[in-house]
Short mmCIF file of C-alpha atoms and ligand atoms in Angstrom, two decimals:
data_model
loop_
_atom_site.label_atom_id
_atom_site.label_comp_id
_atom_site.label_asym_id
_atom_site.label_seq_id
_atom_site.Cartn_x
_atom_site.Cartn_y
_atom_site.Cartn_z
CA MET A 1477 5.17 -2.96 -13.56
CA LEU A 1478 7.05 -4.41 -11.10
CA LEU A 1479 9.99 -5.11 -12.40
CA ASN A 1480 10.33 -1.73 -13.52
CA ARG A 1481 9.23 0.37 -10.31
CA LEU A 1482 10.72 -1.93 -7.75
CA PRO A 1483 14.46 -0.96 -7.86
CA GLY A 1484 14.07 2.51 -7.91
CA LEU A 1485 11.57 2.08 -4.82
CA ILE A 1486 13.80 0.50 -3.00
CA ARG A 1487 16.54 2.77 -3.23
CA ASP A 1488 14.55 5.73 -2.76
CA TRP A 1489 12.09 4.75 0.44
CA LYS A 1490 15.02 2.39 1.31
CA LEU A 1491 12.89 -0.70 1.85
CA ASP A 1492 13.99 -3.31 4.17
CA LEU A 1493 11.78 -6.02 2.96
CA VAL A 1494 9.36 -6.33 -0.11
CA VAL A 1495 6.34 -9.06 0.09
CA VAL A 1496 4.71 -9.34 -3.33
CA ASN A 1497 1.53 -11.33 -4.21
CA GLY A 1498 2.35 -13.41 -7.13
CA GLU A 1499 -0.41 -15.73 -7.33
CA ASN A 1500 -1.41 -14.02 -10.71
CA ALA A 1501 1.78 -12.95 -12.44
CA ALA A 1502 1.31 -15.20 -15.08
CA GLY A 1503 -1.20 -13.60 -17.40
CA GLY A 1504 -3.23 -13.36 -14.41
CA PHE A 1505 -3.38 -17.58 -13.50
CA GLY A 1506 -0.32 -18.63 -11.43
CA ILE A 1507 2.93 -17.90 -11.36
CA THR A 1508 6.00 -19.91 -13.28
CA GLU A 1509 9.28 -20.07 -11.84
CA ALA A 1510 11.14 -17.91 -14.70
CA ILE A 1511 8.88 -14.70 -12.73
CA TYR A 1512 9.77 -16.15 -9.62
CA HIS A 1513 13.15 -15.38 -10.13
CA ASP A 1514 12.39 -11.79 -12.09
CA PHE A 1515 10.81 -10.54 -9.16
CA ILE A 1516 13.57 -12.21 -6.70
CA ASP A 1517 16.44 -10.57 -8.78
CA ALA A 1518 13.89 -7.19 -9.05
CA GLY A 1519 14.21 -6.87 -4.93
CA ALA A 1520 11.33 -8.76 -4.00
CA ASP A 1521 12.18 -10.54 -0.60
CA ALA A 1522 9.08 -13.30 -0.63
CA ILE A 1523 6.10 -13.50 -2.90
CA THR A 1524 3.08 -14.62 -1.78
CA LEU A 1525 0.34 -16.87 -3.15
CA GLY A 1526 -3.26 -17.87 -3.04
CA ASN A 1527 -6.06 -19.44 -4.93
CA HIS A 1528 -4.38 -19.49 -7.68
CA SER A 1529 -1.45 -21.06 -6.35
CA TRP A 1530 -1.45 -24.24 -8.34
CA ASP A 1531 -2.52 -22.81 -11.89
CA GLN A 1532 0.71 -23.26 -13.69
CA LYS A 1533 1.34 -26.80 -12.77
CA GLU A 1534 5.03 -26.15 -12.54
CA ALA A 1535 4.58 -24.50 -9.42
CA LEU A 1536 3.75 -27.38 -7.56
CA VAL A 1537 7.53 -29.02 -8.02
CA PHE A 1538 9.35 -25.54 -7.77
CA ILE A 1539 8.42 -24.33 -4.60
CA GLU A 1540 10.50 -26.79 -3.63
CA ARG A 1541 13.21 -25.18 -4.80
CA ALA A 1542 11.94 -21.64 -4.22
CA PRO A 1543 12.11 -20.69 -0.30
CA ARG A 1544 10.80 -17.25 -0.62
CA LEU A 1545 7.92 -18.31 -2.52
CA ILE A 1546 4.97 -19.30 0.04
CA ARG A 1547 1.39 -20.98 -0.59
CA PRO A 1548 -1.63 -20.51 1.68
CA LEU A 1549 -0.66 -22.03 5.17
CA ASN A 1550 -4.07 -23.56 6.23
CA TYR A 1551 -4.24 -25.98 2.65
CA PRO A 1552 -4.14 -29.59 3.91
CA ALA A 1553 -1.60 -31.53 5.43
CA GLY A 1554 0.75 -32.82 2.34
CA THR A 1555 0.66 -29.70 0.29
CA PRO A 1556 3.98 -28.59 -1.23
CA GLY A 1557 5.93 -25.89 -0.45
CA ARG A 1558 5.23 -23.77 3.10
CA GLY A 1559 2.84 -21.32 4.79
CA ALA A 1560 5.11 -19.66 6.27
CA ALA A 1561 8.61 -18.63 5.98
CA MET A 1562 11.26 -16.75 7.87
CA ILE A 1563 13.06 -14.44 5.69
CA GLU A 1564 16.16 -12.74 6.02
CA ALA A 1565 15.44 -8.74 5.40
CA LYS A 1566 17.94 -6.69 3.29
CA ASN A 1567 19.00 -5.04 7.22
CA GLY A 1568 19.23 -8.51 8.12
CA ALA A 1569 16.48 -8.48 10.29
CA ARG A 1570 14.44 -11.56 10.59
CA ALA A 1571 10.76 -11.66 9.15
CA LEU A 1572 8.34 -14.08 9.31
CA VAL A 1573 6.46 -14.16 6.05
CA VAL A 1574 2.77 -15.79 6.41
CA ASN A 1575 0.17 -16.51 3.53
CA LEU A 1576 -3.48 -17.33 4.68
CA MET A 1577 -6.75 -17.96 2.46
CA GLY A 1578 -10.15 -16.92 3.86
CA ARG A 1579 -13.12 -19.42 3.66
CA ILE A 1580 -16.20 -17.06 2.83
CA PHE A 1581 -16.84 -17.71 -0.95
CA MET A 1582 -13.83 -19.49 -1.21
CA ASP A 1583 -12.44 -23.02 -1.05
CA PRO A 1584 -13.51 -24.52 2.32
CA LEU A 1585 -9.91 -25.25 3.96
CA ASP A 1586 -8.79 -25.22 6.94
CA ASP A 1587 -9.34 -22.83 9.90
CA PRO A 1588 -6.98 -19.90 8.86
CA PHE A 1589 -7.80 -18.65 12.46
CA ALA A 1590 -6.37 -21.73 14.20
CA ALA A 1591 -3.19 -22.08 11.64
CA ILE A 1592 -1.74 -18.76 12.33
CA ASP A 1593 -2.52 -18.69 16.08
CA ARG A 1594 -0.57 -21.97 16.16
CA GLU A 1595 2.43 -20.22 13.65
CA LEU A 1596 2.88 -17.11 15.92
CA ILE A 1597 2.46 -19.19 19.28
CA ALA A 1598 5.71 -20.92 17.81
CA CYS A 1599 7.21 -17.40 16.51
CA PRO A 1600 6.30 -14.68 18.04
CA LEU A 1601 6.75 -11.07 17.41
CA GLU A 1602 9.76 -9.91 19.17
CA ARG A 1603 11.05 -13.21 20.65
CA GLY A 1604 11.02 -15.22 17.41
CA ALA A 1605 10.80 -12.53 14.80
CA ASP A 1606 11.70 -8.67 14.11
CA ALA A 1607 8.75 -8.43 11.85
CA VAL A 1608 5.43 -10.50 10.61
CA VAL A 1609 3.73 -10.06 7.66
CA VAL A 1610 0.69 -11.66 7.03
CA ASP A 1611 -1.09 -12.02 3.69
CA MET A 1612 -4.62 -12.45 4.43
CA HIS A 1613 -6.24 -13.88 0.90
CA CYS A 1614 -9.89 -13.49 1.08
CA GLU A 1615 -13.03 -12.29 -0.63
CA ALA A 1616 -14.69 -11.31 2.34
CA THR A 1617 -13.98 -7.90 4.19
CA SER A 1618 -15.48 -9.20 7.18
CA GLU A 1619 -13.15 -11.76 7.41
CA LYS A 1620 -9.98 -10.04 6.60
CA GLN A 1621 -11.30 -7.38 9.38
CA ALA A 1622 -11.43 -9.92 11.89
CA MET A 1623 -8.26 -11.67 11.26
CA GLY A 1624 -6.71 -7.98 11.26
CA CYS A 1625 -8.57 -7.78 14.49
CA PHE A 1626 -7.46 -11.30 15.76
CA LEU A 1627 -3.69 -10.52 15.08
CA ASP A 1628 -4.05 -6.75 16.53
CA GLY A 1629 -0.57 -6.80 18.81
CA ARG A 1630 0.50 -10.14 17.49
CA ALA A 1631 1.52 -8.80 13.67
CA SER A 1632 3.51 -5.87 12.19
CA LEU A 1633 1.25 -6.08 8.96
CA VAL A 1634 -2.22 -8.12 8.35
CA VAL A 1635 -2.82 -6.92 4.76
CA GLY A 1636 -6.07 -8.43 2.71
CA THR A 1637 -5.14 -9.33 -1.33
CA HIS A 1638 -7.50 -11.50 -3.90
CA THR A 1639 -10.05 -8.42 -4.82
CA HIS A 1640 -7.78 -6.77 -6.71
CA VAL A 1641 -9.34 -3.46 -5.45
CA PRO A 1642 -7.41 -1.13 -3.52
CA THR A 1643 -9.73 0.06 0.30
CA ALA A 1644 -9.25 3.39 1.19
CA ASP A 1645 -9.06 1.83 5.18
CA HIS A 1646 -5.31 1.29 5.53
CA ARG A 1647 -4.55 2.41 9.44
CA VAL A 1648 -2.37 0.94 12.62
CA LEU A 1649 -5.26 -0.49 14.82
CA PRO A 1650 -5.38 0.10 18.41
CA GLY A 1651 -2.79 -2.65 19.32
CA GLY A 1652 0.02 -1.74 16.33
CA THR A 1653 -0.77 -4.18 13.47
CA ALA A 1654 -0.89 -1.91 10.53
CA PHE A 1655 -3.83 -3.25 8.71
CA VAL A 1656 -5.82 -2.93 4.62
CA THR A 1657 -8.47 -4.66 4.23
CA ASP A 1658 -7.15 -5.09 0.26
CA VAL A 1659 -3.99 -3.39 -0.89
CA GLY A 1660 -5.58 -4.12 -4.26
CA MET A 1661 -3.62 -5.37 -7.29
CA THR A 1662 -0.86 -4.17 -9.82
CA GLY A 1663 -2.44 -4.32 -13.38
CA ASP A 1664 -4.54 -2.04 -15.53
CA TYR A 1665 -7.39 -1.06 -13.98
CA ASP A 1666 -9.51 -0.30 -17.24
CA SER A 1667 -10.58 -4.18 -17.01
CA ILE A 1668 -12.64 -6.13 -14.85
CA ILE A 1669 -10.35 -7.33 -11.84
CA GLY A 1670 -7.15 -7.19 -14.27
CA MET A 1671 -8.76 -8.97 -17.23
CA ALA A 1672 -9.66 -7.43 -20.78
CA LYS A 1673 -13.27 -6.36 -20.22
CA ASP A 1674 -15.42 -7.97 -23.40
CA GLU A 1675 -14.70 -11.66 -22.26
CA PRO A 1676 -16.43 -11.08 -18.78
CA LEU A 1677 -18.69 -8.99 -19.38
CA GLY A 1678 -20.08 -11.23 -22.12
CA ARG A 1679 -20.44 -13.85 -19.47
CA PHE A 1680 -22.28 -11.50 -16.82
CA LEU A 1681 -24.79 -10.75 -19.93
CA ARG A 1682 -25.06 -14.21 -21.36
CA LYS A 1683 -23.87 -16.70 -19.09
CA ILE A 1684 -21.91 -18.10 -22.00
CA PRO A 1685 -18.17 -18.15 -22.24
CA SER A 1686 -16.95 -17.20 -25.56
CA SER A 1687 -13.03 -16.64 -25.23
CA LYS A 1688 -10.27 -17.38 -22.61
CA PHE A 1689 -9.90 -14.48 -20.35
CA GLU A 1690 -6.83 -12.24 -21.16
CA PRO A 1691 -5.30 -9.72 -19.14
CA ALA A 1692 -5.60 -6.24 -19.62
CA ASN A 1693 -2.50 -4.75 -21.17
CA GLY A 1694 -2.87 -0.75 -20.27
CA PRO A 1695 -0.69 1.15 -18.71
CA ALA A 1696 -0.42 -0.30 -15.12
CA THR A 1697 -1.08 0.88 -11.54
CA LEU A 1698 1.38 -0.59 -9.08
CA ALA A 1699 -0.65 -0.58 -5.83
CA GLY A 1700 0.72 -1.88 -2.58
CA ILE A 1701 1.31 -0.54 1.14
CA ALA A 1702 3.68 0.71 2.79
CA VAL A 1703 4.61 0.27 6.86
CA GLU A 1704 7.32 1.57 9.30
CA THR A 1705 7.55 -0.94 12.13
CA ASP A 1706 9.54 0.16 15.45
CA ASP A 1707 13.37 -1.65 15.65
CA GLY A 1708 12.27 -2.94 19.17
CA SER A 1709 8.85 -3.95 19.38
CA GLY A 1710 8.26 -4.99 15.64
CA LEU A 1711 4.91 -3.48 15.30
CA ALA A 1712 4.05 -0.76 13.03
CA VAL A 1713 4.76 2.60 13.61
CA ARG A 1714 2.73 4.28 10.72
CA THR A 1715 1.18 3.09 7.00
CA GLY A 1716 0.24 4.36 4.02
CA ALA A 1717 -1.12 3.40 1.03
CA VAL A 1718 1.22 3.16 -2.72
CA ARG A 1719 -0.65 3.46 -5.66
CA LEU A 1720 2.03 4.68 -8.75
CA GLY A 1721 1.24 4.98 -12.77
CA GLY A 1722 -1.80 3.97 -14.90
CA ARG A 1723 -5.47 5.17 -14.04
CA LEU A 1724 -5.23 5.55 -10.48
CA GLU A 1725 -5.04 8.77 -8.49
CA GLU A 1726 -1.44 9.04 -7.29
CA ALA A 1727 -0.42 8.01 -3.21
CA ARG A 1728 2.32 7.45 -1.65
CA PRO A 1729 3.24 7.51 2.05
CA ALA A 1730 3.66 11.18 3.55
CA PHE A 1731 6.53 10.04 5.42
CA TRP A 1732 8.53 9.16 2.82
CA ALA A 1733 8.07 11.82 0.33
FE1 FE2 B 250 -7.03 -14.67 -5.40
#
């Protein structure tokens, strides 16, 4: 779905920067080097990860030669790769893209608030970067909203990922940061968070695994969030939901219609 639709969206909406969360791109489990290059070739400028970063073991190695692949910043010191990257956007602007992971109902990692605070002190919006995009990969809506509040006025966008379910609360916060609690997944919504329904349902009913999780392969919805930023401040001017194809009601930013 992404490979089919992204080139047209970049052209029609004149997108300067495309950030994709790719942690489930390899059939639900991590990302391979081949998929990384497919996404970059389709027009993605940066690819973020999350708790499934290392499901494909090759990612531990190829991330070192994949400068646009970004794993959570608050992993332990010594983790391969990078948690933040300065990305040159399609219009030549400098965008700092950061991946964070929450700690509620997730693995206990370093404090994501302290980690992003240090990062943005070193590289603040406007003086250090023309845009700052923060992917807050996290289960709890409260922790994602707290990160939005914490970074309001210091990031162009704080976007929640991980639950695979889009929330309807996309907005520009009072300080000028665009925010959505969860952007949702790109995939088949006739599923249980992207997986064919029988196996996850069976595990809820019987508590006994009977086969592997397999991705649902019906018509996919492309889910995202669009942001227009101010050229001077780098803060958000407006934001809109993107949901195209598949089973969800279509949404596209009115300002780009
Ligand atoms: Fe995740």
